[in-house]
Amino acid sequence: MGNTVAAFVFAALMVGIVLELVRRKIFREKYAALWLIIGASALVLAGWPDLLNSVSKLLGIQVASNLLFAMCIVLILGVCLHLSWELSVVEDENRTLAEEVAILRASVERLEADFQRVPRLARQSGEPTSVGLEGPSAPCPTDD
């Protein structure tokens, strides 16, 4: 009976922590769903400990803990597969953003070079300019 209470308290605590993390927007809902399913399953197994024995006999597994370990391994493989997929998506987005930043950086450098060339060309032609390296000149105060 003590093991059942401890397992039930642990499962309820896990569900509570996940719900609190979602409420505080620390944990995203798409990841929380998986952990809530795991927590609910743990609550069911903690509430009805003979359920695992019944399911293992139904599936032809001699030891109930082997079924539990097999379910955990499948779950871990599923989580790893999902995280690998998420990582691939993030890497693609990161590469795209890096390419866009490189294009923008090249555009800015080209514009800066053009901007610095304008005053030089105007001085060579003898025309007065209002735009220098520091930017537009301030208007002169007038005597009214």
PDB file of C-alpha atoms in Angstrom:
ATOM      1  CA  MET A   1       0.000   0.000   0.000  1.00  0.00           C
ATOM      2  CA  GLY A   2       2.881   2.388   0.798  1.00  0.00           C
ATOM      3  CA  ASN A   3       4.405   1.951  -2.656  1.00  0.00           C
ATOM      4  CA  THR A   4       1.062   2.698  -4.277  1.00  0.00           C
ATOM      5  CA  VAL A   5       0.642   5.936  -2.317  1.00  0.00           C
ATOM      6  CA  ALA A   6       4.199   7.043  -3.100  1.00  0.00           C
ATOM      7  CA  ALA A   7       3.741   6.332  -6.816  1.00  0.00           C
ATOM      8  CA  PHE A   8       0.403   8.152  -6.853  1.00  0.00           C
ATOM      9  CA  VAL A   9       1.866  11.196  -5.056  1.00  0.00           C
ATOM     10  CA  PHE A  10       4.844  11.230  -7.434  1.00  0.00           C
ATOM     11  CA  ALA A  11       2.593  11.058 -10.519  1.00  0.00           C
ATOM     12  CA  ALA A  12       0.270  13.760  -9.176  1.00  0.00           C
ATOM     13  CA  LEU A  13       3.272  15.951  -8.388  1.00  0.00           C
ATOM     14  CA  MET A  14       4.596  15.476 -11.920  1.00  0.00           C
ATOM     15  CA  VAL A  15       1.246  16.485 -13.453  1.00  0.00           C
ATOM     16  CA  GLY A  16       1.057  19.488 -11.125  1.00  0.00           C
ATOM     17  CA  ILE A  17       4.552  20.674 -12.029  1.00  0.00           C
ATOM     18  CA  VAL A  18       3.832  20.385 -15.771  1.00  0.00           C
ATOM     19  CA  LEU A  19       0.578  22.319 -15.415  1.00  0.00           C
ATOM     20  CA  GLU A  20       2.315  25.037 -13.403  1.00  0.00           C
ATOM     21  CA  LEU A  21       5.099  25.347 -16.001  1.00  0.00           C
ATOM     22  CA  VAL A  22       2.491  25.716 -18.732  1.00  0.00           C
ATOM     23  CA  ARG A  23       0.580  28.286 -16.679  1.00  0.00           C
ATOM     24  CA  ARG A  24       3.740  30.374 -16.223  1.00  0.00           C
ATOM     25  CA  LYS A  25       4.491  30.017 -19.961  1.00  0.00           C
ATOM     26  CA  ILE A  26       7.840  28.375 -19.244  1.00  0.00           C
ATOM     27  CA  PHE A  27       6.787  25.149 -20.965  1.00  0.00           C
ATOM     28  CA  ARG A  28       5.057  25.124 -24.364  1.00  0.00           C
ATOM     29  CA  GLU A  29       1.771  23.290 -24.740  1.00  0.00           C
ATOM     30  CA  LYS A  30       2.975  20.962 -27.480  1.00  0.00           C
ATOM     31  CA  TYR A  31       5.637  19.554 -25.170  1.00  0.00           C
ATOM     32  CA  ALA A  32       3.396  19.604 -22.117  1.00  0.00           C
ATOM     33  CA  ALA A  33       0.838  17.330 -23.804  1.00  0.00           C
ATOM     34  CA  LEU A  34       3.331  14.463 -23.905  1.00  0.00           C
ATOM     35  CA  TRP A  35       4.259  14.914 -20.251  1.00  0.00           C
ATOM     36  CA  LEU A  36       0.622  15.176 -19.210  1.00  0.00           C
ATOM     37  CA  ILE A  37      -0.094  11.879 -21.003  1.00  0.00           C
ATOM     38  CA  ILE A  38       2.837  10.292 -19.182  1.00  0.00           C
ATOM     39  CA  GLY A  39       1.642  11.740 -15.858  1.00  0.00           C
ATOM     40  CA  ALA A  40      -1.934  10.572 -16.433  1.00  0.00           C
ATOM     41  CA  SER A  41      -0.674   7.090 -17.320  1.00  0.00           C
ATOM     42  CA  ALA A  42       1.423   7.036 -14.153  1.00  0.00           C
ATOM     43  CA  LEU A  43      -1.624   8.138 -12.139  1.00  0.00           C
ATOM     44  CA  VAL A  44      -3.707   5.321 -13.640  1.00  0.00           C
ATOM     45  CA  LEU A  45      -0.988   2.739 -12.976  1.00  0.00           C
ATOM     46  CA  ALA A  46      -0.510   4.046  -9.433  1.00  0.00           C
ATOM     47  CA  GLY A  47      -4.244   3.990  -8.781  1.00  0.00           C
ATOM     48  CA  TRP A  48      -4.706   0.445 -10.134  1.00  0.00           C
ATOM     49  CA  PRO A  49      -1.453  -1.433  -9.633  1.00  0.00           C
ATOM     50  CA  ASP A  50      -2.958  -4.728 -10.859  1.00  0.00           C
ATOM     51  CA  LEU A  51      -3.709  -3.118 -14.229  1.00  0.00           C
ATOM     52  CA  LEU A  52      -0.091  -3.540 -15.361  1.00  0.00           C
ATOM     53  CA  ASN A  53      -0.177  -7.251 -14.427  1.00  0.00           C
ATOM     54  CA  SER A  54      -3.444  -7.739 -16.316  1.00  0.00           C
ATOM     55  CA  VAL A  55      -2.179  -5.973 -19.447  1.00  0.00           C
ATOM     56  CA  SER A  56       1.107  -7.877 -19.382  1.00  0.00           C
ATOM     57  CA  LYS A  57      -0.751 -11.222 -19.133  1.00  0.00           C
ATOM     58  CA  LEU A  58      -3.049 -10.128 -21.952  1.00  0.00           C
ATOM     59  CA  LEU A  59      -0.034  -9.346 -24.156  1.00  0.00           C
ATOM     60  CA  GLY A  60       1.758 -12.562 -23.185  1.00  0.00           C
ATOM     61  CA  ILE A  61       4.541 -10.890 -21.205  1.00  0.00           C
ATOM     62  CA  GLN A  62       5.518 -12.931 -18.156  1.00  0.00           C
ATOM     63  CA  VAL A  63       6.889 -10.151 -15.950  1.00  0.00           C
ATOM     64  CA  ALA A  64       4.892  -6.926 -15.649  1.00  0.00           C
ATOM     65  CA  SER A  65       7.998  -4.805 -15.105  1.00  0.00           C
ATOM     66  CA  ASN A  66       9.273  -5.880 -18.536  1.00  0.00           C
ATOM     67  CA  LEU A  67       6.157  -4.324 -20.078  1.00  0.00           C
ATOM     68  CA  LEU A  68       6.769  -1.146 -18.117  1.00  0.00           C
ATOM     69  CA  PHE A  69      10.405  -0.996 -19.278  1.00  0.00           C
ATOM     70  CA  ALA A  70       9.379  -1.668 -22.887  1.00  0.00           C
ATOM     71  CA  MET A  71       6.792   1.129 -22.733  1.00  0.00           C
ATOM     72  CA  CYS A  72       9.420   3.487 -21.288  1.00  0.00           C
ATOM     73  CA  ILE A  73      11.911   2.610 -24.024  1.00  0.00           C
ATOM     74  CA  VAL A  74       9.306   3.241 -26.723  1.00  0.00           C
ATOM     75  CA  LEU A  75       8.443   6.537 -25.056  1.00  0.00           C
ATOM     76  CA  ILE A  76      12.080   7.626 -24.869  1.00  0.00           C
ATOM     77  CA  LEU A  77      12.613   6.725 -28.522  1.00  0.00           C
ATOM     78  CA  GLY A  78       9.530   8.778 -29.429  1.00  0.00           C
ATOM     79  CA  VAL A  79      10.794  11.772 -27.471  1.00  0.00           C
ATOM     80  CA  CYS A  80      14.232  11.492 -29.108  1.00  0.00           C
ATOM     81  CA  LEU A  81      12.651  11.286 -32.560  1.00  0.00           C
ATOM     82  CA  HIS A  82      10.466  14.328 -31.865  1.00  0.00           C
ATOM     83  CA  LEU A  83      13.381  16.381 -30.510  1.00  0.00           C
ATOM     84  CA  SER A  84      15.523  15.421 -33.510  1.00  0.00           C
ATOM     85  CA  TRP A  85      12.761  16.628 -35.813  1.00  0.00           C
ATOM     86  CA  GLU A  86      12.473  19.907 -33.872  1.00  0.00           C
ATOM     87  CA  LEU A  87      16.250  20.353 -34.025  1.00  0.00           C
ATOM     88  CA  SER A  88      16.225  19.858 -37.802  1.00  0.00           C
ATOM     89  CA  VAL A  89      13.542  22.527 -38.190  1.00  0.00           C
ATOM     90  CA  VAL A  90      15.479  24.961 -35.994  1.00  0.00           C
ATOM     91  CA  GLU A  91      18.720  24.314 -37.924  1.00  0.00           C
ATOM     92  CA  ASP A  92      16.966  25.079 -41.215  1.00  0.00           C
ATOM     93  CA  GLU A  93      15.518  28.298 -39.797  1.00  0.00           C
ATOM     94  CA  ASN A  94      18.910  29.251 -38.382  1.00  0.00           C
ATOM     95  CA  ARG A  95      20.610  28.719 -41.752  1.00  0.00           C
ATOM     96  CA  THR A  96      17.950  30.806 -43.511  1.00  0.00           C
ATOM     97  CA  LEU A  97      18.330  33.620 -40.981  1.00  0.00           C
ATOM     98  CA  ALA A  98      22.130  33.549 -41.323  1.00  0.00           C
ATOM     99  CA  GLU A  99      21.808  33.855 -45.112  1.00  0.00           C
ATOM    100  CA  GLU A 100      19.399  36.774 -44.773  1.00  0.00           C
ATOM    101  CA  VAL A 101      21.728  38.537 -42.321  1.00  0.00           C
ATOM    102  CA  ALA A 102      24.654  38.073 -44.727  1.00  0.00           C
ATOM    103  CA  ILE A 103      22.613  39.590 -47.571  1.00  0.00           C
ATOM    104  CA  LEU A 104      21.549  42.530 -45.385  1.00  0.00           C
ATOM    105  CA  ARG A 105      25.120  43.073 -44.183  1.00  0.00           C
ATOM    106  CA  ALA A 106      26.381  43.187 -47.768  1.00  0.00           C
ATOM    107  CA  SER A 107      23.636  45.687 -48.675  1.00  0.00           C
ATOM    108  CA  VAL A 108      24.495  47.924 -45.718  1.00  0.00           C
ATOM    109  CA  GLU A 109      28.205  47.838 -46.541  1.00  0.00           C
ATOM    110  CA  ARG A 110      27.446  48.737 -50.159  1.00  0.00           C
ATOM    111  CA  LEU A 111      25.231  51.637 -49.060  1.00  0.00           C
ATOM    112  CA  GLU A 112      27.885  52.878 -46.625  1.00  0.00           C
ATOM    113  CA  ALA A 113      30.495  52.786 -49.371  1.00  0.00           C
ATOM    114  CA  ASP A 114      28.165  54.709 -51.711  1.00  0.00           C
ATOM    115  CA  PHE A 115      27.402  57.227 -48.957  1.00  0.00           C
ATOM    116  CA  GLN A 116      31.102  57.903 -48.323  1.00  0.00           C
ATOM    117  CA  ARG A 117      31.768  58.236 -52.063  1.00  0.00           C
ATOM    118  CA  VAL A 118      29.102  60.972 -52.561  1.00  0.00           C
ATOM    119  CA  PRO A 119      30.879  63.808 -50.658  1.00  0.00           C
ATOM    120  CA  ARG A 120      34.186  62.936 -52.331  1.00  0.00           C
ATOM    121  CA  LEU A 121      32.623  63.194 -55.791  1.00  0.00           C
ATOM    122  CA  ALA A 122      30.910  66.477 -54.899  1.00  0.00           C
ATOM    123  CA  ARG A 123      34.191  68.000 -53.651  1.00  0.00           C
ATOM    124  CA  GLN A 124      35.945  66.992 -56.833  1.00  0.00           C
ATOM    125  CA  SER A 125      33.275  68.706 -58.927  1.00  0.00           C
ATOM    126  CA  GLY A 126      33.340  71.831 -56.719  1.00  0.00           C
ATOM    127  CA  GLU A 127      29.701  71.651 -55.665  1.00  0.00           C
ATOM    128  CA  PRO A 128      28.795  72.456 -52.051  1.00  0.00           C
ATOM    129  CA  THR A 129      27.359  69.563 -50.120  1.00  0.00           C
ATOM    130  CA  SER A 130      25.138  69.453 -47.104  1.00  0.00           C
ATOM    131  CA  VAL A 131      25.870  65.813 -46.411  1.00  0.00           C
ATOM    132  CA  GLY A 132      29.251  64.887 -44.981  1.00  0.00           C
ATOM    133  CA  LEU A 133      30.653  61.896 -43.206  1.00  0.00           C
ATOM    134  CA  GLU A 134      28.877  62.964 -40.050  1.00  0.00           C
ATOM    135  CA  GLY A 135      25.487  63.265 -41.786  1.00  0.00           C
ATOM    136  CA  PRO A 136      23.478  66.350 -42.790  1.00  0.00           C
ATOM    137  CA  SER A 137      24.812  69.636 -41.538  1.00  0.00           C
ATOM    138  CA  ALA A 138      22.828  71.568 -38.985  1.00  0.00           C
ATOM    139  CA  PRO A 139      20.982  74.644 -40.209  1.00  0.00           C
ATOM    140  CA  CYS A 140      22.718  77.937 -39.501  1.00  0.00           C
ATOM    141  CA  PRO A 141      20.939  80.299 -37.155  1.00  0.00           C
ATOM    142  CA  THR A 142      19.597  83.380 -38.913  1.00  0.00           C
ATOM    143  CA  ASP A 143      19.515  86.910 -37.593  1.00  0.00           C
ATOM    144  CA  ASP A 144      15.892  88.083 -37.607  1.00  0.00           C
TER     145      ASP A 144
END
